[in-house]
mmCIF file of C-alpha atoms in Angstrom:
data_model
loop_
_atom_site.group_PDB
_atom_site.id
_atom_site.type_symbol
_atom_site.label_atom_id
_atom_site.label_comp_id
_atom_site.label_asym_id
_atom_site.label_seq_id
_atom_site.Cartn_x
_atom_site.Cartn_y
_atom_site.Cartn_z
ATOM 1 C CA MET A 1 -0.059 0.056 -0.109
ATOM 2 C CA THR A 2 2.950 2.469 0.739
ATOM 3 C CA ASP A 3 4.636 1.586 -2.854
ATOM 4 C CA ILE A 4 1.101 2.345 -4.218
ATOM 5 C CA ALA A 5 0.606 5.817 -2.218
ATOM 6 C CA GLN A 6 3.825 7.084 -3.434
ATOM 7 C CA ALA A 7 3.645 6.165 -6.936
ATOM 8 C CA THR A 8 0.228 8.149 -7.076
ATOM 9 C CA GLU A 9 1.994 11.093 -5.326
ATOM 10 C CA GLU A 10 2.346 14.331 -7.214
ATOM 11 C CA PRO A 11 6.060 14.605 -8.971
ATOM 12 C CA THR A 12 8.249 17.061 -7.415
ATOM 13 C CA THR A 13 11.801 18.354 -8.023
ATOM 14 C CA GLU A 14 15.091 17.317 -6.349
ATOM 15 C CA ASP A 15 14.270 20.180 -3.943
ATOM 16 C CA GLY A 16 11.110 18.630 -2.925
ATOM 17 C CA SER A 17 8.929 21.089 -4.284
ATOM 18 C CA GLU A 18 6.574 20.824 -7.032
ATOM 19 C CA PRO A 19 7.596 21.504 -10.658
ATOM 20 C CA PRO A 20 5.865 24.875 -12.101
ATOM 21 C CA PRO A 21 2.779 24.424 -13.888
ATOM 22 C CA HIS A 22 3.918 25.873 -17.114
ATOM 23 C CA ALA A 23 6.738 23.430 -17.691
ATOM 24 C CA ALA A 24 5.165 20.838 -19.372
ATOM 25 C CA SER A 25 2.814 23.650 -21.571
ATOM 26 C CA GLY A 26 6.305 25.175 -22.297
ATOM 27 C CA GLY A 27 7.611 21.718 -23.393
ATOM 28 C CA LYS A 28 4.818 21.400 -25.667
ATOM 29 C CA ARG A 29 5.210 24.899 -27.447
ATOM 30 C CA HIS A 30 8.656 24.021 -27.838
ATOM 31 C CA TRP A 31 8.005 20.795 -30.018
ATOM 32 C CA VAL A 32 5.329 22.644 -31.859
ATOM 33 C CA GLY A 33 7.762 25.512 -32.770
ATOM 34 C CA PHE A 34 10.227 22.851 -33.293
ATOM 35 C CA THR A 35 8.028 21.052 -35.604
ATOM 36 C CA LEU A 36 6.764 24.047 -37.514
ATOM 37 C CA LEU A 37 10.145 25.197 -38.065
ATOM 38 C CA LEU A 38 11.280 21.923 -39.254
ATOM 39 C CA LEU A 39 8.370 21.894 -41.871
ATOM 40 C CA GLY A 40 9.451 25.527 -43.109
ATOM 41 C CA ALA A 41 12.778 24.271 -43.512
ATOM 42 C CA VAL A 42 11.632 21.245 -45.821
ATOM 43 C CA VAL A 43 9.327 23.433 -47.831
ATOM 44 C CA PHE A 44 11.835 25.770 -48.469
ATOM 45 C CA LEU A 45 14.767 23.336 -49.595
ATOM 46 C CA PHE A 46 12.355 21.087 -51.594
ATOM 47 C CA PRO A 47 12.752 23.196 -54.909
ATOM 48 C CA PHE A 48 16.671 22.744 -54.361
ATOM 49 C CA TYR A 49 16.276 19.281 -53.522
ATOM 50 C CA TYR A 50 14.202 18.655 -57.069
ATOM 51 C CA MET A 51 16.575 20.724 -59.167
ATOM 52 C CA VAL A 52 19.392 18.906 -58.009
ATOM 53 C CA ILE A 53 17.682 15.256 -58.460
ATOM 54 C CA GLY A 54 16.250 16.363 -61.862
ATOM 55 C CA SER A 55 19.648 17.280 -63.049
ATOM 56 C CA PHE A 56 20.760 13.837 -62.955
ATOM 57 C CA GLN A 57 17.459 12.084 -64.278
ATOM 58 C CA ALA A 58 18.132 10.399 -67.576
ATOM 59 C CA HIS A 59 14.766 11.401 -68.575
ATOM 60 C CA ARG A 60 12.241 14.283 -67.972
ATOM 61 C CA ASP A 61 9.542 13.314 -65.411
ATOM 62 C CA THR A 62 7.926 16.493 -64.318
ATOM 63 C CA SER A 63 5.413 14.418 -62.174
ATOM 64 C CA LEU A 64 5.403 14.234 -58.354
ATOM 65 C CA LYS A 65 6.872 10.683 -58.519
ATOM 66 C CA GLY A 66 9.837 12.221 -60.522
ATOM 67 C CA ALA A 67 11.063 13.746 -57.342
ATOM 68 C CA PHE A 68 11.889 10.271 -55.577
ATOM 69 C CA PRO A 69 13.446 8.518 -58.397
ATOM 70 C CA THR A 70 14.537 4.853 -57.806
ATOM 71 C CA GLY A 71 17.126 4.891 -60.598
ATOM 72 C CA GLY A 72 17.997 6.127 -63.810
ATOM 73 C CA PHE A 73 20.788 8.805 -62.622
ATOM 74 C CA THR A 74 23.486 10.149 -65.358
ATOM 75 C CA LEU A 75 25.681 12.744 -65.733
ATOM 76 C CA HIS A 76 24.714 13.016 -69.379
ATOM 77 C CA ASN A 77 22.729 16.278 -68.538
ATOM 78 C CA TYR A 78 26.089 17.979 -67.505
ATOM 79 C CA ALA A 79 28.113 16.665 -70.282
ATOM 80 C CA GLN A 80 25.242 18.106 -73.133
ATOM 81 C CA ILE A 81 24.827 21.584 -71.555
ATOM 82 C CA ASN A 82 28.580 21.796 -71.428
ATOM 83 C CA GLU A 83 29.219 20.832 -74.767
ATOM 84 C CA ARG A 84 26.877 23.773 -75.864
ATOM 85 C CA VAL A 85 27.472 26.270 -73.202
ATOM 86 C CA ASN A 86 31.124 26.050 -72.311
ATOM 87 C CA LEU A 87 30.541 25.633 -68.811
ATOM 88 C CA PRO A 88 34.356 26.376 -67.329
ATOM 89 C CA ARG A 89 34.704 29.447 -69.483
ATOM 90 C CA SER A 90 31.321 30.948 -68.463
ATOM 91 C CA LEU A 91 32.178 29.933 -64.771
ATOM 92 C CA VAL A 92 35.521 31.794 -65.092
ATOM 93 C CA ASN A 93 33.358 34.788 -66.922
ATOM 94 C CA SER A 94 31.305 34.930 -63.947
ATOM 95 C CA GLY A 95 34.218 34.692 -61.600
ATOM 96 C CA ILE A 96 35.492 37.567 -63.051
ATOM 97 C CA PHE A 97 32.951 39.626 -63.039
ATOM 98 C CA THR A 98 32.012 39.075 -59.555
ATOM 99 C CA GLY A 99 35.259 39.350 -57.925
ATOM 100 C CA GLY A 100 35.833 42.759 -60.073
ATOM 101 C CA VAL A 101 32.419 44.142 -58.279
ATOM 102 C CA LEU A 102 33.297 42.597 -54.830
ATOM 103 C CA LEU A 103 36.683 44.210 -55.535
ATOM 104 C CA GLY A 104 34.926 47.639 -56.049
ATOM 105 C CA THR A 105 32.197 46.954 -53.311
ATOM 106 C CA VAL A 106 34.816 46.438 -50.502
ATOM 107 C CA VAL A 107 37.458 49.271 -51.555
ATOM 108 C CA PHE A 108 34.971 51.921 -52.333
ATOM 109 C CA GLY A 109 32.409 50.811 -49.332
ATOM 110 C CA VAL A 110 35.269 50.946 -46.830
ATOM 111 C CA LEU A 111 36.300 54.502 -48.025
ATOM 112 C CA ALA A 112 33.372 55.954 -47.995
ATOM 113 C CA GLY A 113 31.850 54.099 -44.955
ATOM 114 C CA TYR A 114 34.847 55.591 -43.066
ATOM 115 C CA ALA A 115 34.884 59.146 -44.455
ATOM 116 C CA LEU A 116 31.057 59.315 -43.368
ATOM 117 C CA ALA A 117 31.464 57.879 -39.856
ATOM 118 C CA ARG A 118 35.033 59.161 -38.636
ATOM 119 C CA LEU A 119 35.455 62.454 -40.788
ATOM 120 C CA HIS A 120 34.106 65.736 -40.158
ATOM 121 C CA PHE A 121 33.207 67.756 -42.622
ATOM 122 C CA ARG A 122 30.418 70.103 -44.255
ATOM 123 C CA GLY A 123 27.724 68.650 -45.805
ATOM 124 C CA ARG A 124 28.216 65.068 -44.198
ATOM 125 C CA GLY A 125 25.021 64.627 -43.199
ATOM 126 C CA THR A 126 23.335 65.623 -46.462
ATOM 127 C CA LEU A 127 25.695 63.288 -48.587
ATOM 128 C CA PHE A 128 24.751 60.447 -46.491
ATOM 129 C CA ALA A 129 20.965 61.416 -46.680
ATOM 130 C CA SER A 130 21.564 61.534 -50.778
ATOM 131 C CA MET A 131 23.046 58.067 -50.513
ATOM 132 C CA LEU A 132 20.289 56.529 -48.922
ATOM 133 C CA LEU A 133 17.890 58.173 -51.349
ATOM 134 C CA VAL A 134 19.858 56.812 -54.186
ATOM 135 C CA GLN A 135 18.619 53.058 -52.816
ATOM 136 C CA ILE A 136 15.245 53.378 -53.881
ATOM 137 C CA ILE A 137 15.815 54.261 -57.456
ATOM 138 C CA PRO A 138 15.680 50.535 -59.370
ATOM 139 C CA PHE A 139 18.465 50.073 -61.607
ATOM 140 C CA GLN A 140 16.287 49.373 -64.566
ATOM 141 C CA LEU A 141 15.523 53.206 -64.862
ATOM 142 C CA LEU A 142 18.977 53.921 -65.187
ATOM 143 C CA ILE A 143 20.042 51.203 -67.533
ATOM 144 C CA ILE A 144 19.583 53.296 -70.429
ATOM 145 C CA PRO A 145 21.804 56.372 -69.797
ATOM 146 C CA ILE A 146 24.646 53.912 -68.214
ATOM 147 C CA TYR A 147 24.180 52.061 -71.472
ATOM 148 C CA VAL A 148 24.672 55.135 -73.642
ATOM 149 C CA MET A 149 27.533 56.351 -71.350
ATOM 150 C CA ILE A 150 29.450 52.810 -71.084
ATOM 151 C CA VAL A 151 28.903 51.398 -74.597
ATOM 152 C CA ARG A 152 28.834 54.758 -76.811
ATOM 153 C CA SER A 153 30.887 57.204 -74.757
ATOM 154 C CA TYR A 154 33.581 54.795 -73.460
ATOM 155 C CA GLY A 155 33.489 52.192 -75.572
ATOM 156 C CA LEU A 156 33.507 49.501 -73.291
ATOM 157 C CA ALA A 157 31.036 46.944 -74.918
ATOM 158 C CA ASP A 158 32.284 43.487 -75.007
ATOM 159 C CA SER A 159 34.803 44.216 -72.188
ATOM 160 C CA TYR A 160 34.858 42.663 -68.482
ATOM 161 C CA LEU A 161 35.324 46.518 -67.392
ATOM 162 C CA GLY A 162 32.036 47.388 -68.976
ATOM 163 C CA MET A 163 30.390 44.810 -67.236
ATOM 164 C CA ILE A 164 31.944 45.678 -63.717
ATOM 165 C CA LEU A 165 31.866 49.433 -64.019
ATOM 166 C CA PRO A 166 28.114 50.003 -63.063
ATOM 167 C CA PHE A 167 28.599 48.130 -60.154
ATOM 168 C CA LEU A 168 31.937 49.443 -58.674
ATOM 169 C CA ILE A 169 30.024 51.584 -55.938
ATOM 170 C CA ASN A 170 27.403 49.761 -53.881
ATOM 171 C CA SER A 171 25.252 52.010 -51.333
ATOM 172 C CA THR A 172 24.615 49.430 -49.324
ATOM 173 C CA ALA A 173 27.617 48.215 -48.435
ATOM 174 C CA VAL A 174 28.811 51.714 -47.878
ATOM 175 C CA PHE A 175 25.714 52.120 -45.172
ATOM 176 C CA VAL A 176 27.022 48.771 -43.795
ATOM 177 C CA PHE A 177 30.453 49.835 -42.954
ATOM 178 C CA ARG A 178 29.503 53.346 -42.183
ATOM 179 C CA GLN A 179 27.446 51.660 -39.294
ATOM 180 C CA PHE A 180 29.857 49.081 -37.848
ATOM 181 C CA PHE A 181 32.753 52.351 -37.986
ATOM 182 C CA LEU A 182 30.192 53.986 -35.790
ATOM 183 C CA GLN A 183 30.303 51.375 -33.411
ATOM 184 C CA LEU A 184 34.119 51.324 -32.593
ATOM 185 C CA PRO A 185 35.128 53.293 -29.576
ATOM 186 C CA ASP A 186 36.443 56.433 -30.082
ATOM 187 C CA ASP A 187 39.299 55.812 -27.676
ATOM 188 C CA LEU A 188 41.172 53.302 -30.241
ATOM 189 C CA PHE A 189 41.036 56.281 -32.852
ATOM 190 C CA SER A 190 42.381 58.596 -30.351
ATOM 191 C CA ALA A 191 45.031 56.736 -29.193
ATOM 192 C CA ALA A 192 46.375 56.023 -32.587
ATOM 193 C CA ALA A 193 45.958 59.562 -33.508
ATOM 194 C CA LEU A 194 48.452 60.621 -30.447
ATOM 195 C CA ASP A 195 50.619 57.734 -31.544
ATOM 196 C CA GLY A 196 51.500 60.042 -34.931
ATOM 197 C CA ALA A 197 48.892 57.694 -37.239
ATOM 198 C CA GLY A 198 47.398 59.250 -40.190
ATOM 199 C CA GLU A 199 43.610 58.615 -41.546
ATOM 200 C CA LEU A 200 44.859 55.854 -43.889
ATOM 201 C CA ARG A 201 47.005 54.058 -41.393
ATOM 202 C CA ILE A 202 44.564 54.317 -38.598
ATOM 203 C CA LEU A 203 41.934 52.860 -41.515
ATOM 204 C CA TRP A 204 44.141 49.967 -42.349
ATOM 205 C CA SER A 205 45.800 49.091 -38.511
ATOM 206 C CA VAL A 206 42.831 49.977 -36.572
ATOM 207 C CA ALA A 207 39.500 49.936 -38.055
ATOM 208 C CA LEU A 208 39.603 47.666 -40.275
ATOM 209 C CA PRO A 209 40.736 44.269 -38.458
ATOM 210 C CA LEU A 210 37.802 44.754 -36.063
ATOM 211 C CA VAL A 211 35.334 45.272 -38.684
ATOM 212 C CA ARG A 212 35.839 41.928 -40.240
ATOM 213 C CA PRO A 213 32.343 40.918 -39.568
ATOM 214 C CA ALA A 214 30.991 43.560 -41.692
ATOM 215 C CA LEU A 215 33.637 42.545 -44.301
ATOM 216 C CA LEU A 216 32.545 39.175 -44.593
ATOM 217 C CA THR A 217 28.681 40.277 -44.448
ATOM 218 C CA THR A 218 29.101 42.672 -47.358
ATOM 219 C CA LEU A 219 31.062 39.979 -49.084
ATOM 220 C CA LEU A 220 28.518 37.501 -48.974
ATOM 221 C CA LEU A 221 25.575 39.637 -49.665
ATOM 222 C CA THR A 222 26.997 41.588 -52.478
ATOM 223 C CA PHE A 223 28.158 38.325 -54.173
ATOM 224 C CA ILE A 224 24.647 37.137 -55.046
ATOM 225 C CA GLY A 225 24.176 40.057 -57.006
ATOM 226 C CA PRO A 226 26.757 39.961 -59.651
ATOM 227 C CA TRP A 227 26.884 36.081 -59.691
ATOM 228 C CA ASN A 228 23.290 35.968 -60.625
ATOM 229 C CA GLU A 229 23.448 39.445 -62.659
ATOM 230 C CA PHE A 230 21.732 38.572 -65.966
ATOM 231 C CA LEU A 231 20.311 41.945 -67.713
ATOM 232 C CA TRP A 232 23.552 44.353 -67.581
ATOM 233 C CA PRO A 233 26.009 41.508 -68.744
ATOM 234 C CA PHE A 234 23.531 40.722 -71.784
ATOM 235 C CA LEU A 235 23.279 43.968 -72.859
ATOM 236 C CA VAL A 236 26.785 44.894 -72.765
ATOM 237 C CA THR A 237 28.336 41.605 -74.040
ATOM 238 C CA LYS A 238 27.509 39.790 -77.576
ATOM 239 C CA ASP A 239 30.570 37.860 -77.627
ATOM 240 C CA PRO A 240 29.476 34.358 -76.045
ATOM 241 C CA HIS A 241 33.034 33.887 -74.856
ATOM 242 C CA LEU A 242 32.939 36.789 -72.487
ATOM 243 C CA GLN A 243 29.442 36.541 -71.182
ATOM 244 C CA PRO A 244 28.732 34.719 -67.630
ATOM 245 C CA LEU A 245 26.955 31.667 -66.717
ATOM 246 C CA ALA A 246 23.813 33.568 -66.493
ATOM 247 C CA VAL A 247 23.165 34.945 -69.646
ATOM 248 C CA SER A 248 24.813 31.729 -71.159
ATOM 249 C CA LEU A 249 22.055 29.657 -69.510
ATOM 250 C CA ALA A 250 19.405 32.043 -70.753
ATOM 251 C CA ASN A 251 20.580 31.918 -74.324
ATOM 252 C CA TYR A 252 20.761 28.065 -74.193
ATOM 253 C CA ILE A 253 17.327 27.920 -72.698
ATOM 254 C CA SER A 254 16.178 30.212 -75.451
ATOM 255 C CA ASN A 255 17.938 28.434 -78.613
ATOM 256 C CA ILE A 256 19.170 25.529 -78.274
ATOM 257 C CA ALA A 257 17.299 23.453 -75.061
ATOM 258 C CA GLY A 258 14.553 22.154 -77.378
ATOM 259 C CA ARG A 259 17.137 19.992 -79.222
ATOM 260 C CA ALA A 260 18.429 18.324 -76.204
ATOM 261 C CA THR A 261 18.030 14.446 -75.498
ATOM 262 C CA ASN A 262 16.317 15.729 -71.860
ATOM 263 C CA PRO A 263 16.062 19.843 -72.245
ATOM 264 C CA PHE A 264 14.401 19.676 -68.608
ATOM 265 C CA GLY A 265 17.898 17.752 -66.956
ATOM 266 C CA ALA A 266 20.182 20.264 -68.903
ATOM 267 C CA ILE A 267 18.586 23.363 -67.620
ATOM 268 C CA LEU A 268 18.522 21.968 -64.130
ATOM 269 C CA ALA A 269 22.111 21.067 -64.498
ATOM 270 C CA GLY A 270 23.148 24.275 -65.759
ATOM 271 C CA SER A 271 21.311 25.832 -62.837
ATOM 272 C CA VAL A 272 22.542 23.624 -60.085
ATOM 273 C CA VAL A 273 26.009 24.873 -61.728
ATOM 274 C CA LEU A 274 25.048 28.376 -61.149
ATOM 275 C CA ALA A 275 23.461 28.083 -57.856
ATOM 276 C CA ALA A 276 26.535 25.853 -56.094
ATOM 277 C CA PRO A 277 29.087 28.348 -55.703
ATOM 278 C CA ALA A 278 26.663 30.688 -53.899
ATOM 279 C CA VAL A 279 25.540 27.695 -51.741
ATOM 280 C CA ALA A 280 29.225 26.508 -50.629
ATOM 281 C CA LEU A 281 30.187 30.002 -49.673
ATOM 282 C CA PHE A 282 26.972 30.782 -47.472
ATOM 283 C CA LEU A 283 27.423 27.084 -45.962
ATOM 284 C CA ALA A 284 31.162 27.739 -45.129
ATOM 285 C CA PHE A 285 30.799 31.695 -43.718
ATOM 286 C CA GLN A 286 27.232 31.471 -42.201
ATOM 287 C CA LYS A 287 28.804 31.459 -38.928
ATOM 288 C CA HIS A 288 30.620 34.715 -39.535
ATOM 289 C CA PHE A 289 27.701 36.849 -39.824
ATOM 290 C CA THR A 290 26.953 37.368 -36.133
ATOM 291 C CA ALA A 291 31.178 37.078 -34.924
ATOM 292 C CA SER A 292 32.211 40.492 -33.293
ATOM 293 C CA GLU A 293 35.468 41.075 -32.242
ATOM 294 C CA LEU A 294 35.343 44.561 -31.125
ATOM 295 C CA GLY A 295 36.508 43.758 -27.630
ATOM 296 C CA SER A 296 39.781 42.675 -28.993
ATOM 297 C CA GLY A 297 40.654 46.255 -29.137
ATOM 298 C CA VAL A 298 39.382 47.374 -25.853
ATOM 299 C CA LYS A 299 41.202 46.628 -22.613
ATOM 300 C CA GLY A 300 39.292 46.025 -19.506
#
C-alpha cells in the first residue's frame, strides 16, 4: 500500500518542491515550434532538392513521382550542356565579373563608410541622406543612360570592365560599413592619432581588422547580385566567350534547349552549376555573420 501511495503522489523536483505548472506546456510549445520550423525548412529546401535530382535524371519526369526516383541517374545532362555552353569558360567569366564587383564594393565601401562615420566635414549628413535616397531608385530606370555612357561614350562593350563599372560602388555596402565604424570606441582612434598615425594608417591598422564581420557579411550579400546578374551583362556583351554563366544559360534555354535529349534535365544541370558556388560560400561562412571582435581592441 505504501508503494502504491508513493507512486500516485504528485511529481516533485530535487529539492522536494512541485514543478511549475507551465513547465509541461512550455515543453509542448517547444516541440510545436520545432515541428513548424522543420516543415518550413522542408518546404524551402524542396525546390533545391528537386533541382539537383532532376539534373541527374536520364529522362524527363515532371510528376511528383519524379522527385523521388529509384534509379536512372546519369551525368549526361551536365556533359550535354557543357558541349553547348562551355561551363568552365562561363564560370570563369562569372568569377571575373563577380570578383571585380566585390573588389570595388569593398574598397569604395570601406573608404566611403569610414569617411562618413569618422571624418567631420561640411555636408556629411546631406551626403549620407543622398546616398540613402539612391537606394530607392531601381537600376532598370538608369540602365538606358548607363548603357549610352558605357557603350557609346567609353566604348567598353564586350569587355569585363564594361560589365563591372556600373556596380563598382554599392550604397548598401557603404551604409553597412558606416554603421560598423560608428560602433567602434572613440578611444581607439584617439590613441592612434596621438601616436602620430594618419587617417589611412588608422583605417588600415585599427578600424579595418575590427570590422571583419561587416566585411564578410558585405562580401557574402554582394556576391549573390553579380553572380546571378543577367540583364546588364546580356546588354553589354554579345561575344559568347565573355558572357557570364547566367547569360549563357539564358541563351541556351531560348535557342538550343529544345534540341537536347532531356532539355529539362540539362537546364536543371546548368542551374545547379550556377547555384553551387553561392550555396557553398554561405555554408562555409554563415557562422561569421554574427561574429564580433570589437572586444579585442578594448582593454578592460
